[in-house]
Coordinates of C-alpha atoms in Angstrom, one line a residue:
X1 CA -3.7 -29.1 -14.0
X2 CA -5.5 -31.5 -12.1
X3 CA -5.6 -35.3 -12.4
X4 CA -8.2 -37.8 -11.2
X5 CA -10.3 -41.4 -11.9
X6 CA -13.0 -42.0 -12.5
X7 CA -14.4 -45.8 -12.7
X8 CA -17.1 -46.4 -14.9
X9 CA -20.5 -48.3 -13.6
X10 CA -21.1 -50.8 -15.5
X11 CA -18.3 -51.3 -17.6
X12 CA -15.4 -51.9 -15.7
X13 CA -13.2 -48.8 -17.3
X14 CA -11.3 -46.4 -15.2
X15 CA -11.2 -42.9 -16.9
X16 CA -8.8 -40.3 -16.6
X17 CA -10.2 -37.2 -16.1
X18 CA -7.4 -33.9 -17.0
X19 CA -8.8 -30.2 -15.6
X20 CA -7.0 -27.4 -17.1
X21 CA -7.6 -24.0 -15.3
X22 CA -7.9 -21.2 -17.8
X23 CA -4.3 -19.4 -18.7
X24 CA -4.1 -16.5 -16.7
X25 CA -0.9 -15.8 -19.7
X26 CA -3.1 -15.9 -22.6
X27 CA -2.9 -15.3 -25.7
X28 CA -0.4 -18.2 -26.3
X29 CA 0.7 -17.4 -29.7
X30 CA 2.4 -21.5 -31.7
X31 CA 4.9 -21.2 -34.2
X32 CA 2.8 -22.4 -37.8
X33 CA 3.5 -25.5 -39.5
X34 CA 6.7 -25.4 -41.5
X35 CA 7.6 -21.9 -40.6
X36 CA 9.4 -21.2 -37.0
X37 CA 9.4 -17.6 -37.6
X38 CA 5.3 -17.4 -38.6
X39 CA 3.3 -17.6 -35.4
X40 CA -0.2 -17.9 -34.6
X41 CA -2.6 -17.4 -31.7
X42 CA -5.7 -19.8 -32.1
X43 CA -9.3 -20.1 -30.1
X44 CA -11.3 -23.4 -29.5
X45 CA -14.8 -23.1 -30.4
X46 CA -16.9 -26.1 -29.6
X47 CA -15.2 -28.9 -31.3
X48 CA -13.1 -26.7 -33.8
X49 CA -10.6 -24.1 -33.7
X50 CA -9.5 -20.9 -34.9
X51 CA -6.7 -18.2 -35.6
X52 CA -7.4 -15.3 -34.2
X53 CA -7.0 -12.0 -36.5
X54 CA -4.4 -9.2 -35.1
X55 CA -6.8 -6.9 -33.7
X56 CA -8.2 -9.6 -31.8
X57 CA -4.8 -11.0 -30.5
X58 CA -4.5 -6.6 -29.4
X59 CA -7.9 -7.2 -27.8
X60 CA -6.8 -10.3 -25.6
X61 CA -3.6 -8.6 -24.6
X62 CA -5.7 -5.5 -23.1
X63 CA -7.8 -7.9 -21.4
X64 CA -4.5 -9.8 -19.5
X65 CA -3.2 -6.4 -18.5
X66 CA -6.3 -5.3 -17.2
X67 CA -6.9 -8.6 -15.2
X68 CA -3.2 -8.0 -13.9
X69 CA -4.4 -4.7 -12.3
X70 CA -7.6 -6.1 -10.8
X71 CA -5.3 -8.5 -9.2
X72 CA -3.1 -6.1 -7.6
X73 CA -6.3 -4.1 -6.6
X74 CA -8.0 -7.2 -5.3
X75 CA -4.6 -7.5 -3.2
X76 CA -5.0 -4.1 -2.0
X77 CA -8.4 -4.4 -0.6
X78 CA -7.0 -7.6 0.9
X79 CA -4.6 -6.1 2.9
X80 CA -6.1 -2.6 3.6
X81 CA -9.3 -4.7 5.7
X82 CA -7.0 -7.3 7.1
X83 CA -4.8 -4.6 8.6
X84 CA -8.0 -2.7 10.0
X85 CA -9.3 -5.8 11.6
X86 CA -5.7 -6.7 13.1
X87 CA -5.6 -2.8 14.7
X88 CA -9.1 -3.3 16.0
X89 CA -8.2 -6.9 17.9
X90 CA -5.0 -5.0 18.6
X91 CA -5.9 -2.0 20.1
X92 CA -9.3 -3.2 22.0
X93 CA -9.2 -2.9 25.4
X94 CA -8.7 -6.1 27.5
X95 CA -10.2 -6.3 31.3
X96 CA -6.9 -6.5 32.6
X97 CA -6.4 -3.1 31.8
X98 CA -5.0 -1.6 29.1
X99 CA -5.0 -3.6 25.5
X100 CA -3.0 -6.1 23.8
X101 CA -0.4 -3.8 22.5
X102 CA 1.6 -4.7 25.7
X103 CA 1.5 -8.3 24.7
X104 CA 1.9 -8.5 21.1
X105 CA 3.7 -5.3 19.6
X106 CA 5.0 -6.0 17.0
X107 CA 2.9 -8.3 14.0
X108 CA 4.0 -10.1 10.4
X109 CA 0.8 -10.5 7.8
X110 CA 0.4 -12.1 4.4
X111 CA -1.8 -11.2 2.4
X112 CA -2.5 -13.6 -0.8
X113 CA -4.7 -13.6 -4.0
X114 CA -4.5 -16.5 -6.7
X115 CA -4.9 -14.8 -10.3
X116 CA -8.0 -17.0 -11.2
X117 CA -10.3 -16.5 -7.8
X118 CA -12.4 -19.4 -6.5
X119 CA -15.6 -19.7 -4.9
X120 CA -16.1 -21.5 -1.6
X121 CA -19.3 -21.1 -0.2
X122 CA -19.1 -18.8 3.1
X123 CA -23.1 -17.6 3.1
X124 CA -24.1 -19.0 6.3
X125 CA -22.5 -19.7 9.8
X126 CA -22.2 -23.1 9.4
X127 CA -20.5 -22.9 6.0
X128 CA -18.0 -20.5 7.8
X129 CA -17.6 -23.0 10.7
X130 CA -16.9 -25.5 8.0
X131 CA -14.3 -23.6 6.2
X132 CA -12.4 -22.8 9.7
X133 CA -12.4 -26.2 10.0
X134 CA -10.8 -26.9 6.7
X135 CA -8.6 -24.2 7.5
X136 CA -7.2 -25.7 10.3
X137 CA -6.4 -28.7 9.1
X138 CA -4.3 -27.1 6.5
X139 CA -2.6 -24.9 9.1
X140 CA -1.4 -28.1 11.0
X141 CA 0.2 -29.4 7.1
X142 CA 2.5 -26.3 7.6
X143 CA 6.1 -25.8 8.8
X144 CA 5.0 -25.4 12.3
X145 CA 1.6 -25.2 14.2
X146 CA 1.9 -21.3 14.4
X147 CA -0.6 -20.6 11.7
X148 CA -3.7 -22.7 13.8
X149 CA -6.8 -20.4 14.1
X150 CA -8.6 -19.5 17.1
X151 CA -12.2 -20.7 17.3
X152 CA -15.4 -19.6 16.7
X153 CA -15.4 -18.2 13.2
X154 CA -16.7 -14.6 13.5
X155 CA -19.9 -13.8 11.3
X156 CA -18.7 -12.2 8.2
X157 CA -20.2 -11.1 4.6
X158 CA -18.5 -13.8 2.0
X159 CA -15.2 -13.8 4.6
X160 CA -14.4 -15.7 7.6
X161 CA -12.9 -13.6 10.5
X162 CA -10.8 -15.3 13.5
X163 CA -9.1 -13.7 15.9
X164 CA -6.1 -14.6 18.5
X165 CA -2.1 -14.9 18.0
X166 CA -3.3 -15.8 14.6
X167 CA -5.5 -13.4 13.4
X168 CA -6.9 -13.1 9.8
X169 CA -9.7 -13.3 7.6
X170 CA -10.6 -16.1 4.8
X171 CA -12.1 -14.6 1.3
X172 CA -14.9 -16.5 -1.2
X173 CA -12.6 -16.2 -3.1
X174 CA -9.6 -18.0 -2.3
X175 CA -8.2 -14.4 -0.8
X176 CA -6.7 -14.7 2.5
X177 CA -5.1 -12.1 5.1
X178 CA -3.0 -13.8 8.3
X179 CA -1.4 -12.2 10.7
X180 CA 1.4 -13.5 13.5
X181 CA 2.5 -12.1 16.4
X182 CA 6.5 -11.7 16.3
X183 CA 9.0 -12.7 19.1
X184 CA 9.9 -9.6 21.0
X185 CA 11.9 -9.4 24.2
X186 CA 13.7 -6.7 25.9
X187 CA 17.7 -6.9 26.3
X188 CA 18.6 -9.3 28.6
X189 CA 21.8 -7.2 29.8
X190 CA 20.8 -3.3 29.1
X191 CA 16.9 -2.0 30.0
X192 CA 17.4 0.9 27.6
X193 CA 18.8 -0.6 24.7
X194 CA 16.2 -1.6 21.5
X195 CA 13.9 -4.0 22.3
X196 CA 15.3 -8.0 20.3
X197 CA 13.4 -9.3 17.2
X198 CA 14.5 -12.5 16.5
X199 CA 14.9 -13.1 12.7
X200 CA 14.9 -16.9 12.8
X201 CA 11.4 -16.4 13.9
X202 CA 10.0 -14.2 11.4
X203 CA 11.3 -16.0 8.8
X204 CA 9.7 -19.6 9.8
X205 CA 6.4 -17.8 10.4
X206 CA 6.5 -16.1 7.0
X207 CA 7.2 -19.8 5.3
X208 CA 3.9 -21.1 7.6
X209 CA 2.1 -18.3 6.3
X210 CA 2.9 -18.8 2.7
X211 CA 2.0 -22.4 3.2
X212 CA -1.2 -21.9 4.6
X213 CA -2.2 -18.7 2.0
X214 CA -1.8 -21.1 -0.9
X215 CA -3.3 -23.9 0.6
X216 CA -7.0 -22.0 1.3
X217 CA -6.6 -20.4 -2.1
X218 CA -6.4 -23.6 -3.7
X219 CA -9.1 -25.1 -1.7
X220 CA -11.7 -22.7 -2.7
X221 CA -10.7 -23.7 -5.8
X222 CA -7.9 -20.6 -7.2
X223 CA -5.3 -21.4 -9.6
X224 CA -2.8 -19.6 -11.6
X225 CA -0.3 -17.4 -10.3
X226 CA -0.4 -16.1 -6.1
X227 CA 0.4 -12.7 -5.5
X228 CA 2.0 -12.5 -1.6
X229 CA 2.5 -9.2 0.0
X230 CA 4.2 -9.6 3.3
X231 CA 4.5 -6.6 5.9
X232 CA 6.0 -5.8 9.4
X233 CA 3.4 -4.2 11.5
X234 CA 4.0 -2.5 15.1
X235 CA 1.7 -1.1 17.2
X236 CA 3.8 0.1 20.2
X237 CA 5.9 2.9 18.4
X238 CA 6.8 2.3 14.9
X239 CA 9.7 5.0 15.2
X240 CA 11.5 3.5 18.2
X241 CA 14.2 1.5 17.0
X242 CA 14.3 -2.5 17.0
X243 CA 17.1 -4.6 16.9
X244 CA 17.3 -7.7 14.7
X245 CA 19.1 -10.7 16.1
X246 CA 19.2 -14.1 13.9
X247 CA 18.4 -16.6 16.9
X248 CA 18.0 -16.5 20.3
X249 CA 21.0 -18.7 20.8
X250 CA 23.5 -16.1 18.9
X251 CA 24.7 -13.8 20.8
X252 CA 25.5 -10.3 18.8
X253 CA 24.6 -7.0 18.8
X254 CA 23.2 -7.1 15.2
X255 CA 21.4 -4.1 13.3
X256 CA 19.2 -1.5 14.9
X257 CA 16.3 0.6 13.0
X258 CA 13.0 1.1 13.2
X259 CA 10.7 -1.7 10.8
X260 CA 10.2 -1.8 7.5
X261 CA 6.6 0.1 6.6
X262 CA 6.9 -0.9 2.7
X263 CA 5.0 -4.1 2.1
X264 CA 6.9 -6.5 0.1
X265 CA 5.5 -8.8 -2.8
X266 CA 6.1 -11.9 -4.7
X267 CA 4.4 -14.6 -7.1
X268 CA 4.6 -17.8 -7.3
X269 CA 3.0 -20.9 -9.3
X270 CA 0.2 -21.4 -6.8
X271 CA -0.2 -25.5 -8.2
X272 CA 3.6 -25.7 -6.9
X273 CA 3.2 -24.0 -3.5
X274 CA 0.9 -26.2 -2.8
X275 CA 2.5 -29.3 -4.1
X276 CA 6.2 -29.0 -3.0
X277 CA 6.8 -27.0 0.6
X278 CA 10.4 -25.9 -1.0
X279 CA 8.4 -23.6 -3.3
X280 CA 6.8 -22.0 -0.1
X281 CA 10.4 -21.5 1.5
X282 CA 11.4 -19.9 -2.1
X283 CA 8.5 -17.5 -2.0
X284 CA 8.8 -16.9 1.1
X285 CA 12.7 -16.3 1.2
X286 CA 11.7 -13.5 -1.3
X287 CA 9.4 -11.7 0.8
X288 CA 11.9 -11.6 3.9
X289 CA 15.0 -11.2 2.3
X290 CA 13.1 -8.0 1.0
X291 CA 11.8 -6.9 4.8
X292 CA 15.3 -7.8 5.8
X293 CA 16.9 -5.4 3.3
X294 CA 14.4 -2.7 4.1
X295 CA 15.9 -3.0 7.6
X296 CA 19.6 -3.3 7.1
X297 CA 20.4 -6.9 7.0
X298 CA 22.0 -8.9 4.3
X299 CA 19.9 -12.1 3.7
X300 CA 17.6 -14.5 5.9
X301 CA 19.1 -16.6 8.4
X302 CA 17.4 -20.1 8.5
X303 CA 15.8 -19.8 4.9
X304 CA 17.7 -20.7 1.5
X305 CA 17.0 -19.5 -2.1
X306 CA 16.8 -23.2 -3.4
X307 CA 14.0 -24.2 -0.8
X308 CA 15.9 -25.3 1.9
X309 CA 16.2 -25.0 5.5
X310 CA 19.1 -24.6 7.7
X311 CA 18.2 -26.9 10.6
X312 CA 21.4 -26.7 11.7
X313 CA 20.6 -23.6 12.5
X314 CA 17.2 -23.9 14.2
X315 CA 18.4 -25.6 17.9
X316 CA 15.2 -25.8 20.3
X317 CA 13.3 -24.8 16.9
X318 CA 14.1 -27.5 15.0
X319 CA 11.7 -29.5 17.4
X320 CA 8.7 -27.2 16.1
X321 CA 8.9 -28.3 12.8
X322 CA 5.8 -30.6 11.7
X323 CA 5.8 -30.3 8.3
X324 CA 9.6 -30.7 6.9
X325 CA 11.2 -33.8 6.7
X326 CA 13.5 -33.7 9.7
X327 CA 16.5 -35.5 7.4
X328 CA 16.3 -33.3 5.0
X329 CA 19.6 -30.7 5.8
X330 CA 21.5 -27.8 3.8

């Protein structure tokens, strides 16, 4: 629900304006007056309202479940063209030599779509140079200064495109798809052992990423529930073993096996992802305790269940942070 003022002209009144999105949970059924075991599922018409008769109440809950699957269709699509334009900017040759496969190997993306869509004008260039704009700024609101787009916006039909170490593409909609590079290094120690991915990594990039999804939906005007699906992506060899360390200043072996290829979803209250950056860590604690699980490791490393982060677990990272309170400790 949103909440603004607004001050009269001539009268010297300040009005309270309430907006209400529409329910993407309706029917809402009340219990009737007097009777707590009677319920009732009522329409406004105008300035009256209604109860609606059973067969109508049937016909409103077909309409919720088939609004569910557009959603998760919508998030298909989503991700199916975000991940073609990723292995396009990927794969395309670079005039060093050779592409950027070498450079960035291995990828995290989020894909996002809010239950009720918006509608942000993207028809023209400068509309889409306006959005990435917009965009940015929200990226810089974030965890950390990861999620911050490349510039010019590339021409697109009702989508903005950008390309770089973020790479993505921003819907009419309020549907997003971002992509992050991973941090990948060979073993210090042993040349042929599994290349490192650093956990404490992936999981602050997700919590930008989450941050930044919910942020654009809302913006062009989504509300409702956001569906996330989060995936690993490598380019390199996806059957060659990786092995997952939990920060760059811990030194064990930890667990070895190729990435996770099964996407991983979540949903969250998109009003409170946008409101309170413990509900992105939440969400996004979800998505990567799933990846993680996928991939034989217990639980996230820097990430908590209730929202928090475990600076004292972050070291050099804990400097990178921009948009967490820097007292604020688990």
């Amino acid at each position: 629900m949103g909440v603004r003022s607004l001050q009269s002209a001539g009268e010297g009144k300040i009005y309270w304006l309430l907006t209400v999105p529409p329910s993407t949970q309706a029917p809402h059924a009340v219990a009737a007056p007097g009777n707590d075991y009677s319920f009732r599922v009522h329409v406004r018409h105008g300035t009256t309202t209604r109860t609606l008769a059973e067969s109508e109440i049937a016909q409103r809950y077909r309409d919720r479940f088939h609004a569910a699957a557009a959603d998760v269709g919508r998030l298909q699509d989503v991700s199916t063209a975000g991940l073609s334009y990723l292995t396009g900017y990927v794969r395309t040759e670079v005039p060093a030599g050779g592409t950027r496969v070498a450079w960035f190997p291995v990828w995290a993306s989020v894909t996002a779509v809010s239950a009720v869509r918006g509608d942000y004008p993207l028809t023209n260039r400068e509309e889409r140079d306006t959005a990435l704009d917009r965009f940015t700024k929200l990226a810089h609101q974030a965890v950390t200064h990861t999620m911050k787009p490349s510039y010019p916006a590339l021409v697109g039909r009702r989508q903005v495109r950008f390309e770089g170490t973020t790479t993505g593409q921003l819907h009419q909609d309020g549907s997003s798809y971002t992509a992050l590079p991973l941090n990948v290094q060979n073993d210090p120690v042993d040349a042929d052992a599994p290349k490192r991915l650093y956990q404490r990594g992936l999981e602050l990039e997700l919590v930008a990423q989450v941050q930044v999804a919910a942020a654009w939906a809302a913006q062009a005007g989504g509300a409702g529930d956001l569906m996330l699906s989060a995936a690993l992506h490598r380019f390199d060899n996806d059957l060659v073993p990786l092995r997952l360390v939990e920060s760059e200043s811990v030194f064990q072996r930890g667990h070895a096996g190729p990435i996770s290829k099964t996407p991983v979803q979540t949903t969250a209250d998109l009003a409170a992802l946008v409101a309170d950056k413990r509900e992105a860590v939440i969400a996004a604690y979800a998505l990567v305790a799933d990846l993680l699980a996928d991939m034989g490791t217990h639980q996230p490393y820097v990430l908590t269940p209730d929202g928090d982060l475990r600076l004292d677990r972050l070291g050099d990272h804990r400097r990178t942070l921009t948009g967490w309170d820097s007292q604020q400790t688990s």
